[in-house]
């Protein structure tokens, strides 16, 4: 009644017309008419039901997510939304660096630096020692480079002595695609040989490593520890996987740059000049030079890497959306990320209760169990 009394006469007239009543009526008469119609249409019961629903919504909203989840399970209500799970998995994986450019791991062994000395005499001594150390390092590097060049020349000579058929057979056995002339086959065989030598040297170095240090290295990469041989193999497999991912990334870099090149070549020389100027790049004197400048900038400033990361993220999102919901939920729970949306659970519980009646969160049941059972009264005749 108070709501109706707060309305203006034109507003009340419109409500009466909508209710099927026309004609000139006083404001109070319209209010009485609308109020009676509201009561005839179960307005009181509906208002009470709405108040109860609003109170229930507030009660559910005050519960924590875990309690709501338990209530959903008990009521047979689905509390997870697949699209939300997917988005939170992708966000978590992004923060973990899954979509960033893979970086092949280098040797983490650090050389122990000599302790710094104090005083001017010590500084002079340090400088002499540093110069001598640098010279010794340069000498070792020259010797190592000479040995590597000699080994490479010897290996190439060995492959050149082989017939084309033998080279093809060797490459096929290594799982390499056989294409090109003999020189191409020689270079392919040489590249495989270099990779195998590096892998053997890396394996020997890891096997010589202290087992505790080896365990620490595995733990930092999320790998499980075990016997030393198994740990070495696991690290090598992990490093090989990263190298393969890095190679795949470079392929994508080439594809993105080619696409960007096509877009830039459609622009005029003036438009390219404006783009260069906006990026504080030297515009050069010709269209092709400006295209190359912009492409090199895109490669070095991280723009291309960002584009590839977004492509990988979208592909991962599509992959997860194509999976069964139970599988996606298992992946999401393994990340430790919160996958529940409180508002969704509250809404679904309310819809369920609208149809089947109020559910309980289990607390009422526990309290009921704790109450002492009533004894049946017996009377003596």
mmCIF file of C-alpha atoms in Angstrom:
data_model
loop_
_atom_site.group_PDB
_atom_site.id
_atom_site.type_symbol
_atom_site.label_atom_id
_atom_site.label_comp_id
_atom_site.label_asym_id
_atom_site.label_seq_id
_atom_site.Cartn_x
_atom_site.Cartn_y
_atom_site.Cartn_z
ATOM 1 C CA UNK A 1 0.000 0.000 0.000
ATOM 2 C CA UNK A 2 2.834 2.391 0.847
ATOM 3 C CA UNK A 3 4.433 1.726 -2.540
ATOM 4 C CA UNK A 4 1.192 2.509 -4.336
ATOM 5 C CA UNK A 5 0.621 5.686 -2.299
ATOM 6 C CA UNK A 6 4.095 6.895 -3.291
ATOM 7 C CA UNK A 7 3.143 6.780 -6.991
ATOM 8 C CA UNK A 8 1.760 9.765 -8.881
ATOM 9 C CA UNK A 9 -1.776 9.911 -10.258
ATOM 10 C CA UNK A 10 -0.665 9.303 -13.897
ATOM 11 C CA UNK A 11 1.396 6.296 -12.809
ATOM 12 C CA UNK A 12 -1.570 4.849 -10.915
ATOM 13 C CA UNK A 13 -3.833 5.456 -13.936
ATOM 14 C CA UNK A 14 -1.406 3.540 -16.191
ATOM 15 C CA UNK A 15 -1.368 0.617 -13.730
ATOM 16 C CA UNK A 16 -5.159 0.562 -13.663
ATOM 17 C CA UNK A 17 -5.369 0.615 -17.458
ATOM 18 C CA UNK A 18 -2.865 -2.249 -17.613
ATOM 19 C CA UNK A 19 -5.068 -4.125 -15.136
ATOM 20 C CA UNK A 20 -8.124 -3.582 -17.391
ATOM 21 C CA UNK A 21 -9.779 -0.722 -15.469
ATOM 22 C CA UNK A 22 -10.493 2.544 -17.252
ATOM 23 C CA UNK A 23 -12.390 5.668 -16.394
ATOM 24 C CA UNK A 24 -12.003 8.569 -13.991
ATOM 25 C CA UNK A 25 -11.179 7.463 -10.448
ATOM 26 C CA UNK A 26 -9.809 9.230 -7.417
ATOM 27 C CA UNK A 27 -6.271 8.363 -6.320
ATOM 28 C CA UNK A 28 -7.391 6.507 -3.225
ATOM 29 C CA UNK A 29 -9.948 4.543 -5.254
ATOM 30 C CA UNK A 30 -7.205 3.487 -7.688
ATOM 31 C CA UNK A 31 -4.995 2.421 -4.774
ATOM 32 C CA UNK A 32 -7.808 0.357 -3.240
ATOM 33 C CA UNK A 33 -8.556 -1.211 -6.630
ATOM 34 C CA UNK A 34 -4.936 -2.127 -7.315
ATOM 35 C CA UNK A 35 -4.442 -3.388 -3.779
ATOM 36 C CA UNK A 36 -7.520 -5.653 -4.034
ATOM 37 C CA UNK A 37 -6.355 -6.996 -7.380
ATOM 38 C CA UNK A 38 -2.884 -7.664 -5.918
ATOM 39 C CA UNK A 39 -4.464 -9.639 -3.038
ATOM 40 C CA UNK A 40 -6.727 -11.581 -5.407
ATOM 41 C CA UNK A 41 -3.616 -12.582 -7.409
ATOM 42 C CA UNK A 42 -1.932 -14.079 -4.311
ATOM 43 C CA UNK A 43 0.180 -10.989 -3.865
ATOM 44 C CA UNK A 44 0.608 -11.604 -0.140
ATOM 45 C CA UNK A 45 1.823 -15.153 -0.613
ATOM 46 C CA UNK A 46 4.137 -14.087 -3.413
ATOM 47 C CA UNK A 47 5.583 -11.264 -1.341
ATOM 48 C CA UNK A 48 6.176 -13.610 1.585
ATOM 49 C CA UNK A 49 7.795 -16.134 -0.768
ATOM 50 C CA UNK A 50 10.050 -13.420 -2.204
ATOM 51 C CA UNK A 51 11.072 -12.291 1.277
ATOM 52 C CA UNK A 52 11.909 -15.886 2.172
ATOM 53 C CA UNK A 53 13.888 -16.341 -1.049
ATOM 54 C CA UNK A 54 15.810 -13.110 -0.470
ATOM 55 C CA UNK A 55 16.626 -14.244 3.067
ATOM 56 C CA UNK A 56 17.764 -17.636 1.761
ATOM 57 C CA UNK A 57 19.920 -15.939 -0.852
ATOM 58 C CA UNK A 58 21.540 -13.818 1.854
ATOM 59 C CA UNK A 59 22.081 -16.953 3.969
ATOM 60 C CA UNK A 60 23.766 -18.780 1.063
ATOM 61 C CA UNK A 61 25.823 -15.709 0.228
ATOM 62 C CA UNK A 62 27.188 -15.663 3.784
ATOM 63 C CA UNK A 63 28.473 -19.245 3.464
ATOM 64 C CA UNK A 64 32.048 -19.931 2.374
ATOM 65 C CA UNK A 65 32.776 -21.649 -0.931
ATOM 66 C CA UNK A 66 33.603 -25.038 0.545
ATOM 67 C CA UNK A 67 30.339 -25.148 2.515
ATOM 68 C CA UNK A 68 28.459 -24.156 -0.626
ATOM 69 C CA UNK A 69 30.201 -26.880 -2.560
ATOM 70 C CA UNK A 70 29.169 -29.464 0.021
ATOM 71 C CA UNK A 71 25.605 -28.198 -0.207
ATOM 72 C CA UNK A 72 25.709 -28.461 -4.017
ATOM 73 C CA UNK A 73 26.989 -32.037 -3.828
ATOM 74 C CA UNK A 74 24.300 -33.007 -1.340
ATOM 75 C CA UNK A 75 21.605 -31.400 -3.483
ATOM 76 C CA UNK A 76 22.897 -32.923 -6.715
ATOM 77 C CA UNK A 77 23.658 -29.464 -8.116
ATOM 78 C CA UNK A 78 26.614 -28.976 -10.477
ATOM 79 C CA UNK A 79 28.830 -26.349 -8.852
ATOM 80 C CA UNK A 80 31.515 -25.977 -11.557
ATOM 81 C CA UNK A 81 31.367 -24.081 -14.850
ATOM 82 C CA UNK A 82 33.598 -25.580 -17.527
ATOM 83 C CA UNK A 83 34.375 -22.252 -19.199
ATOM 84 C CA UNK A 84 35.442 -20.764 -15.864
ATOM 85 C CA UNK A 85 37.695 -23.747 -15.133
ATOM 86 C CA UNK A 86 39.316 -23.400 -18.566
ATOM 87 C CA UNK A 87 39.953 -19.675 -18.151
ATOM 88 C CA UNK A 88 41.518 -20.148 -14.717
ATOM 89 C CA UNK A 89 43.722 -23.012 -15.931
ATOM 90 C CA UNK A 90 44.939 -20.884 -18.842
ATOM 91 C CA UNK A 91 45.577 -17.924 -16.532
ATOM 92 C CA UNK A 92 47.550 -20.122 -14.129
ATOM 93 C CA UNK A 93 49.584 -21.701 -16.938
ATOM 94 C CA UNK A 94 50.298 -18.245 -18.333
ATOM 95 C CA UNK A 95 51.676 -17.107 -14.968
ATOM 96 C CA UNK A 96 53.821 -20.269 -14.895
ATOM 97 C CA UNK A 97 55.365 -19.319 -18.266
ATOM 98 C CA UNK A 98 53.777 -22.088 -20.347
ATOM 99 C CA UNK A 99 53.090 -19.771 -23.287
ATOM 100 C CA UNK A 100 56.349 -17.793 -23.171
ATOM 101 C CA UNK A 101 59.333 -18.365 -25.447
ATOM 102 C CA UNK A 102 61.110 -21.553 -24.318
ATOM 103 C CA UNK A 103 64.687 -20.944 -23.204
ATOM 104 C CA UNK A 104 67.133 -23.832 -23.680
ATOM 105 C CA UNK A 105 68.873 -24.391 -20.370
ATOM 106 C CA UNK A 106 72.546 -23.640 -20.087
ATOM 107 C CA UNK A 107 75.085 -25.071 -17.683
ATOM 108 C CA UNK A 108 74.289 -23.888 -14.163
ATOM 109 C CA UNK A 109 77.669 -24.754 -12.709
ATOM 110 C CA UNK A 110 79.216 -21.634 -11.283
ATOM 111 C CA UNK A 111 82.898 -21.066 -10.884
ATOM 112 C CA UNK A 112 83.968 -20.035 -7.401
ATOM 113 C CA UNK A 113 85.324 -16.513 -7.555
ATOM 114 C CA UNK A 114 88.443 -15.672 -5.539
ATOM 115 C CA UNK A 115 87.809 -13.688 -2.368
ATOM 116 C CA UNK A 116 88.434 -9.973 -2.845
ATOM 117 C CA UNK A 117 91.399 -8.491 -1.021
ATOM 118 C CA UNK A 118 91.486 -5.109 0.698
ATOM 119 C CA UNK A 119 93.811 -2.139 0.323
ATOM 120 C CA UNK A 120 95.575 -0.494 -2.636
ATOM 121 C CA UNK A 121 98.211 -3.205 -2.820
ATOM 122 C CA UNK A 122 95.481 -5.826 -2.895
ATOM 123 C CA UNK A 123 93.678 -3.926 -5.692
ATOM 124 C CA UNK A 124 96.850 -3.847 -7.757
ATOM 125 C CA UNK A 125 97.333 -7.553 -7.113
ATOM 126 C CA UNK A 126 93.736 -8.265 -8.090
ATOM 127 C CA UNK A 127 94.181 -6.395 -11.356
ATOM 128 C CA UNK A 128 97.291 -8.383 -12.252
ATOM 129 C CA UNK A 129 95.575 -11.644 -11.318
ATOM 130 C CA UNK A 130 92.537 -10.689 -13.391
ATOM 131 C CA UNK A 131 94.689 -9.889 -16.433
ATOM 132 C CA UNK A 132 96.569 -13.163 -16.090
ATOM 133 C CA UNK A 133 93.305 -15.086 -15.625
ATOM 134 C CA UNK A 134 91.758 -13.440 -18.698
ATOM 135 C CA UNK A 135 94.796 -14.248 -20.782
ATOM 136 C CA UNK A 136 94.719 -17.863 -19.589
ATOM 137 C CA UNK A 137 91.006 -18.066 -20.438
ATOM 138 C CA UNK A 138 91.590 -16.661 -23.916
ATOM 139 C CA UNK A 139 94.358 -19.165 -24.475
ATOM 140 C CA UNK A 140 92.136 -22.057 -23.404
ATOM 141 C CA UNK A 141 89.315 -20.799 -25.631
ATOM 142 C CA UNK A 142 91.664 -20.575 -28.639
ATOM 143 C CA UNK A 143 92.917 -24.091 -28.004
ATOM 144 C CA UNK A 144 89.403 -25.440 -27.535
ATOM 145 C CA UNK A 145 88.200 -23.707 -30.706
ATOM 146 C CA UNK A 146 91.146 -25.158 -32.649
ATOM 147 C CA UNK A 147 90.355 -28.641 -31.361
ATOM 148 C CA UNK A 148 86.680 -28.254 -32.285
ATOM 149 C CA UNK A 149 87.557 -27.041 -35.785
ATOM 150 C CA UNK A 150 89.967 -29.929 -36.301
ATOM 151 C CA UNK A 151 87.362 -32.423 -35.053
ATOM 152 C CA UNK A 152 84.709 -30.899 -37.334
ATOM 153 C CA UNK A 153 87.021 -31.039 -40.374
ATOM 154 C CA UNK A 154 87.882 -34.678 -39.593
ATOM 155 C CA UNK A 155 84.212 -35.610 -39.208
ATOM 156 C CA UNK A 156 83.227 -33.904 -42.478
ATOM 157 C CA UNK A 157 86.105 -35.667 -44.231
ATOM 158 C CA UNK A 158 84.806 -38.981 -42.882
ATOM 159 C CA UNK A 159 81.312 -38.285 -44.265
ATOM 160 C CA UNK A 160 82.669 -37.129 -47.637
ATOM 161 C CA UNK A 161 84.416 -40.482 -48.014
ATOM 162 C CA UNK A 162 81.035 -42.215 -47.792
ATOM 163 C CA UNK A 163 78.895 -42.947 -50.843
ATOM 164 C CA UNK A 164 75.518 -41.221 -51.305
ATOM 165 C CA UNK A 165 73.710 -44.493 -50.589
ATOM 166 C CA UNK A 166 75.586 -44.935 -47.319
ATOM 167 C CA UNK A 167 74.771 -41.371 -46.248
ATOM 168 C CA UNK A 168 71.079 -41.863 -47.027
ATOM 169 C CA UNK A 169 71.049 -45.121 -45.069
ATOM 170 C CA UNK A 170 72.756 -43.416 -42.105
ATOM 171 C CA UNK A 171 70.307 -40.493 -42.087
ATOM 172 C CA UNK A 172 67.296 -42.800 -42.414
ATOM 173 C CA UNK A 173 68.513 -44.837 -39.447
ATOM 174 C CA UNK A 174 68.740 -41.583 -37.437
ATOM 175 C CA UNK A 175 65.145 -40.725 -38.355
ATOM 176 C CA UNK A 176 66.190 -37.823 -40.568
ATOM 177 C CA UNK A 177 64.405 -36.942 -43.810
ATOM 178 C CA UNK A 178 66.701 -37.662 -46.779
ATOM 179 C CA UNK A 179 66.675 -34.807 -49.330
ATOM 180 C CA UNK A 180 69.162 -32.801 -51.405
ATOM 181 C CA UNK A 181 72.510 -33.535 -53.024
ATOM 182 C CA UNK A 182 75.531 -35.190 -51.451
ATOM 183 C CA UNK A 183 76.757 -31.976 -49.822
ATOM 184 C CA UNK A 184 73.350 -31.520 -48.183
ATOM 185 C CA UNK A 185 73.460 -35.091 -46.912
ATOM 186 C CA UNK A 186 76.978 -34.543 -45.533
ATOM 187 C CA UNK A 187 75.885 -31.406 -43.628
ATOM 188 C CA UNK A 188 72.805 -33.193 -42.276
ATOM 189 C CA UNK A 189 74.913 -36.141 -41.093
ATOM 190 C CA UNK A 190 77.456 -33.741 -39.578
ATOM 191 C CA UNK A 191 74.728 -31.819 -37.697
ATOM 192 C CA UNK A 192 73.398 -35.077 -36.218
ATOM 193 C CA UNK A 193 76.917 -36.105 -35.226
ATOM 194 C CA UNK A 194 77.485 -32.788 -33.445
ATOM 195 C CA UNK A 195 74.195 -33.167 -31.551
ATOM 196 C CA UNK A 196 75.112 -36.706 -30.495
ATOM 197 C CA UNK A 197 78.551 -35.615 -29.307
ATOM 198 C CA UNK A 198 77.044 -32.754 -27.313
ATOM 199 C CA UNK A 199 74.459 -35.094 -25.780
ATOM 200 C CA UNK A 200 77.145 -37.604 -24.815
ATOM 201 C CA UNK A 201 79.287 -34.859 -23.248
ATOM 202 C CA UNK A 202 76.274 -33.471 -21.396
ATOM 203 C CA UNK A 203 75.331 -36.911 -20.089
ATOM 204 C CA UNK A 204 78.883 -37.531 -18.869
ATOM 205 C CA UNK A 205 78.891 -34.186 -17.059
ATOM 206 C CA UNK A 206 75.551 -34.881 -15.356
ATOM 207 C CA UNK A 207 76.683 -38.363 -14.312
ATOM 208 C CA UNK A 208 79.766 -36.854 -12.679
ATOM 209 C CA UNK A 209 77.618 -34.411 -10.697
ATOM 210 C CA UNK A 210 77.055 -34.818 -6.959
ATOM 211 C CA UNK A 211 73.780 -36.695 -6.410
ATOM 212 C CA UNK A 212 72.350 -34.068 -4.018
ATOM 213 C CA UNK A 213 73.006 -31.318 -6.537
ATOM 214 C CA UNK A 214 71.394 -33.484 -9.189
ATOM 215 C CA UNK A 215 68.285 -33.897 -7.016
ATOM 216 C CA UNK A 216 68.090 -30.137 -6.488
ATOM 217 C CA UNK A 217 68.264 -29.556 -10.220
ATOM 218 C CA UNK A 218 65.441 -32.030 -10.848
ATOM 219 C CA UNK A 219 63.298 -30.489 -8.104
ATOM 220 C CA UNK A 220 63.709 -27.002 -9.606
ATOM 221 C CA UNK A 221 62.254 -28.370 -12.856
ATOM 222 C CA UNK A 222 59.383 -30.230 -11.247
ATOM 223 C CA UNK A 223 60.947 -33.647 -11.942
ATOM 224 C CA UNK A 224 60.952 -36.602 -9.559
ATOM 225 C CA UNK A 225 64.161 -37.869 -7.987
ATOM 226 C CA UNK A 226 65.219 -41.499 -8.182
ATOM 227 C CA UNK A 227 68.305 -43.486 -9.018
ATOM 228 C CA UNK A 228 71.158 -41.450 -10.468
ATOM 229 C CA UNK A 229 70.961 -42.985 -13.947
ATOM 230 C CA UNK A 230 67.204 -42.372 -14.090
ATOM 231 C CA UNK A 231 67.642 -38.773 -12.895
ATOM 232 C CA UNK A 232 70.275 -38.087 -15.555
ATOM 233 C CA UNK A 233 67.997 -39.521 -18.250
ATOM 234 C CA UNK A 234 65.069 -37.454 -16.961
ATOM 235 C CA UNK A 235 67.114 -34.250 -17.095
ATOM 236 C CA UNK A 236 68.377 -35.017 -20.586
ATOM 237 C CA UNK A 237 64.843 -35.745 -21.797
ATOM 238 C CA UNK A 238 63.629 -32.496 -20.205
ATOM 239 C CA UNK A 239 66.385 -30.486 -21.896
ATOM 240 C CA UNK A 240 65.699 -32.170 -25.243
ATOM 241 C CA UNK A 241 62.012 -31.296 -24.928
ATOM 242 C CA UNK A 242 62.859 -27.644 -24.303
ATOM 243 C CA UNK A 243 65.236 -27.560 -27.286
ATOM 244 C CA UNK A 244 62.523 -29.042 -29.484
ATOM 245 C CA UNK A 245 60.029 -26.459 -28.220
ATOM 246 C CA UNK A 246 62.554 -23.678 -28.909
ATOM 247 C CA UNK A 247 62.984 -24.921 -32.478
ATOM 248 C CA UNK A 248 59.211 -25.016 -32.931
ATOM 249 C CA UNK A 249 59.008 -21.474 -31.600
ATOM 250 C CA UNK A 250 61.523 -20.270 -34.200
ATOM 251 C CA UNK A 251 59.406 -21.845 -36.937
ATOM 252 C CA UNK A 252 56.421 -19.862 -35.666
ATOM 253 C CA UNK A 253 58.548 -16.704 -35.556
ATOM 254 C CA UNK A 254 59.246 -17.153 -39.259
ATOM 255 C CA UNK A 255 55.556 -17.673 -40.008
ATOM 256 C CA UNK A 256 54.484 -14.592 -38.037
ATOM 257 C CA UNK A 257 57.169 -12.428 -39.655
ATOM 258 C CA UNK A 258 56.106 -13.552 -43.131
ATOM 259 C CA UNK A 259 52.498 -12.662 -42.348
ATOM 260 C CA UNK A 260 53.569 -9.290 -40.951
ATOM 261 C CA UNK A 261 55.774 -8.693 -43.995
ATOM 262 C CA UNK A 262 52.771 -9.200 -46.278
ATOM 263 C CA UNK A 263 50.759 -6.702 -44.194
ATOM 264 C CA UNK A 264 53.548 -4.094 -44.269
ATOM 265 C CA UNK A 265 54.153 -4.459 -48.007
ATOM 266 C CA UNK A 266 50.532 -3.497 -48.636
ATOM 267 C CA UNK A 267 51.218 -0.078 -47.091
ATOM 268 C CA UNK A 268 52.628 2.905 -48.957
ATOM 269 C CA UNK A 269 56.140 4.249 -48.403
ATOM 270 C CA UNK A 270 54.665 7.255 -46.551
ATOM 271 C CA UNK A 271 52.634 5.034 -44.205
ATOM 272 C CA UNK A 272 55.723 2.927 -43.476
ATOM 273 C CA UNK A 273 57.698 6.081 -42.756
ATOM 274 C CA UNK A 274 55.042 7.202 -40.250
ATOM 275 C CA UNK A 275 55.183 3.783 -38.550
ATOM 276 C CA UNK A 276 58.971 3.992 -38.265
ATOM 277 C CA UNK A 277 58.804 7.519 -36.877
ATOM 278 C CA UNK A 278 56.128 6.530 -34.335
ATOM 279 C CA UNK A 279 58.423 3.756 -33.087
ATOM 280 C CA UNK A 280 61.482 6.092 -33.037
ATOM 281 C CA UNK A 281 63.116 4.045 -35.810
ATOM 282 C CA UNK A 282 65.214 5.412 -38.640
ATOM 283 C CA UNK A 283 62.861 5.425 -41.660
ATOM 284 C CA UNK A 284 65.603 4.879 -44.239
ATOM 285 C CA UNK A 285 65.174 5.893 -47.874
ATOM 286 C CA UNK A 286 63.047 3.206 -49.479
ATOM 287 C CA UNK A 287 59.930 1.095 -48.885
ATOM 288 C CA UNK A 288 61.785 -2.227 -48.622
ATOM 289 C CA UNK A 289 64.285 -0.840 -46.135
ATOM 290 C CA UNK A 290 61.421 0.430 -43.955
ATOM 291 C CA UNK A 291 59.702 -2.966 -44.104
ATOM 292 C CA UNK A 292 62.897 -4.703 -42.958
ATOM 293 C CA UNK A 293 63.406 -2.133 -40.177
ATOM 294 C CA UNK A 294 59.879 -2.664 -38.842
ATOM 295 C CA UNK A 295 60.209 -6.460 -39.048
ATOM 296 C CA UNK A 296 63.497 -6.421 -37.152
ATOM 297 C CA UNK A 297 61.946 -4.170 -34.510
ATOM 298 C CA UNK A 298 58.975 -6.537 -34.155
ATOM 299 C CA UNK A 299 61.379 -9.438 -33.661
ATOM 300 C CA UNK A 300 63.596 -7.706 -31.092
ATOM 301 C CA UNK A 301 61.036 -5.728 -29.050
ATOM 302 C CA UNK A 302 59.009 -8.796 -28.104
ATOM 303 C CA UNK A 303 56.031 -8.068 -30.358
ATOM 304 C CA UNK A 304 56.401 -11.310 -32.317
ATOM 305 C CA UNK A 305 56.908 -13.365 -29.158
ATOM 306 C CA UNK A 306 53.756 -11.816 -27.680
ATOM 307 C CA UNK A 307 51.770 -12.698 -30.804
ATOM 308 C CA UNK A 308 52.974 -16.313 -30.664
ATOM 309 C CA UNK A 309 52.198 -16.509 -26.934
ATOM 310 C CA UNK A 310 48.624 -15.354 -27.634
ATOM 311 C CA UNK A 311 48.320 -17.946 -30.427
ATOM 312 C CA UNK A 312 49.532 -20.688 -28.073
ATOM 313 C CA UNK A 313 47.184 -19.506 -25.340
ATOM 314 C CA UNK A 314 44.194 -19.592 -27.691
ATOM 315 C CA UNK A 315 45.168 -23.062 -28.920
ATOM 316 C CA UNK A 316 45.396 -24.307 -25.316
ATOM 317 C CA UNK A 317 42.003 -22.780 -24.517
ATOM 318 C CA UNK A 318 40.431 -24.566 -27.501
ATOM 319 C CA UNK A 319 42.150 -27.809 -26.479
ATOM 320 C CA UNK A 320 40.727 -27.636 -22.950
ATOM 321 C CA UNK A 321 37.248 -26.698 -24.145
ATOM 322 C CA UNK A 322 37.297 -29.759 -26.390
ATOM 323 C CA UNK A 323 37.965 -32.072 -23.431
ATOM 324 C CA UNK A 324 35.402 -33.765 -21.219
ATOM 325 C CA UNK A 325 34.438 -31.633 -18.220
ATOM 326 C CA UNK A 326 35.668 -34.251 -15.726
ATOM 327 C CA UNK A 327 39.106 -34.256 -17.372
ATOM 328 C CA UNK A 328 39.272 -30.448 -17.349
ATOM 329 C CA UNK A 329 38.239 -30.408 -13.679
ATOM 330 C CA UNK A 330 41.025 -32.861 -12.823
ATOM 331 C CA UNK A 331 43.582 -30.656 -14.607
ATOM 332 C CA UNK A 332 42.250 -27.589 -12.827
ATOM 333 C CA UNK A 333 42.344 -29.191 -9.379
ATOM 334 C CA UNK A 334 45.944 -30.309 -9.996
ATOM 335 C CA UNK A 335 46.954 -26.643 -10.437
ATOM 336 C CA UNK A 336 45.661 -25.764 -6.959
ATOM 337 C CA UNK A 337 43.699 -22.834 -8.383
ATOM 338 C CA UNK A 338 40.295 -21.867 -6.954
ATOM 339 C CA UNK A 339 37.788 -23.096 -9.573
ATOM 340 C CA UNK A 340 34.572 -22.213 -7.727
ATOM 341 C CA UNK A 341 32.391 -19.174 -8.414
ATOM 342 C CA UNK A 342 30.293 -18.336 -5.368
ATOM 343 C CA UNK A 343 27.607 -16.436 -7.280
ATOM 344 C CA UNK A 344 27.066 -19.367 -9.642
ATOM 345 C CA UNK A 345 26.692 -21.851 -6.787
ATOM 346 C CA UNK A 346 24.212 -19.595 -4.953
ATOM 347 C CA UNK A 347 22.120 -19.114 -8.085
ATOM 348 C CA UNK A 348 22.070 -22.836 -8.912
ATOM 349 C CA UNK A 349 21.160 -23.849 -5.357
ATOM 350 C CA UNK A 350 18.306 -21.313 -5.336
ATOM 351 C CA UNK A 351 16.976 -22.595 -8.676
ATOM 352 C CA UNK A 352 17.166 -26.149 -7.364
ATOM 353 C CA UNK A 353 15.330 -25.197 -4.165
ATOM 354 C CA UNK A 354 12.662 -23.325 -6.140
ATOM 355 C CA UNK A 355 11.813 -26.624 -7.789
ATOM 356 C CA UNK A 356 12.540 -29.246 -5.125
ATOM 357 C CA UNK A 357 12.477 -27.357 -1.825
ATOM 358 C CA UNK A 358 15.197 -26.086 0.473
ATOM 359 C CA UNK A 359 18.398 -28.075 0.771
ATOM 360 C CA UNK A 360 20.512 -28.235 3.919
ATOM 361 C CA UNK A 361 24.233 -27.804 4.300
ATOM 362 C CA UNK A 362 24.570 -30.764 6.629
ATOM 363 C CA UNK A 363 24.888 -28.696 9.784
ATOM 364 C CA UNK A 364 21.210 -29.118 10.627
ATOM 365 C CA UNK A 365 21.553 -32.885 10.220
ATOM 366 C CA UNK A 366 24.537 -32.961 12.569
ATOM 367 C CA UNK A 367 22.656 -30.960 15.188
ATOM 368 C CA UNK A 368 19.672 -33.301 14.848
ATOM 369 C CA UNK A 369 21.910 -36.301 15.449
ATOM 370 C CA UNK A 370 23.341 -34.744 18.619
ATOM 371 C CA UNK A 371 19.887 -34.230 20.176
ATOM 372 C CA UNK A 372 18.908 -36.991 22.657
ATOM 373 C CA UNK A 373 16.274 -39.351 21.374
ATOM 374 C CA UNK A 374 12.817 -38.943 22.935
ATOM 375 C CA UNK A 375 11.716 -41.867 25.077
ATOM 376 C CA UNK A 376 8.293 -43.276 24.460
ATOM 377 C CA UNK A 377 6.057 -42.874 27.499
ATOM 378 C CA UNK A 378 4.677 -46.056 28.950
ATOM 379 C CA UNK A 379 1.774 -46.157 31.361
ATOM 380 C CA UNK A 380 0.916 -48.835 33.920
ATOM 381 C CA UNK A 381 -2.585 -50.073 34.019
#
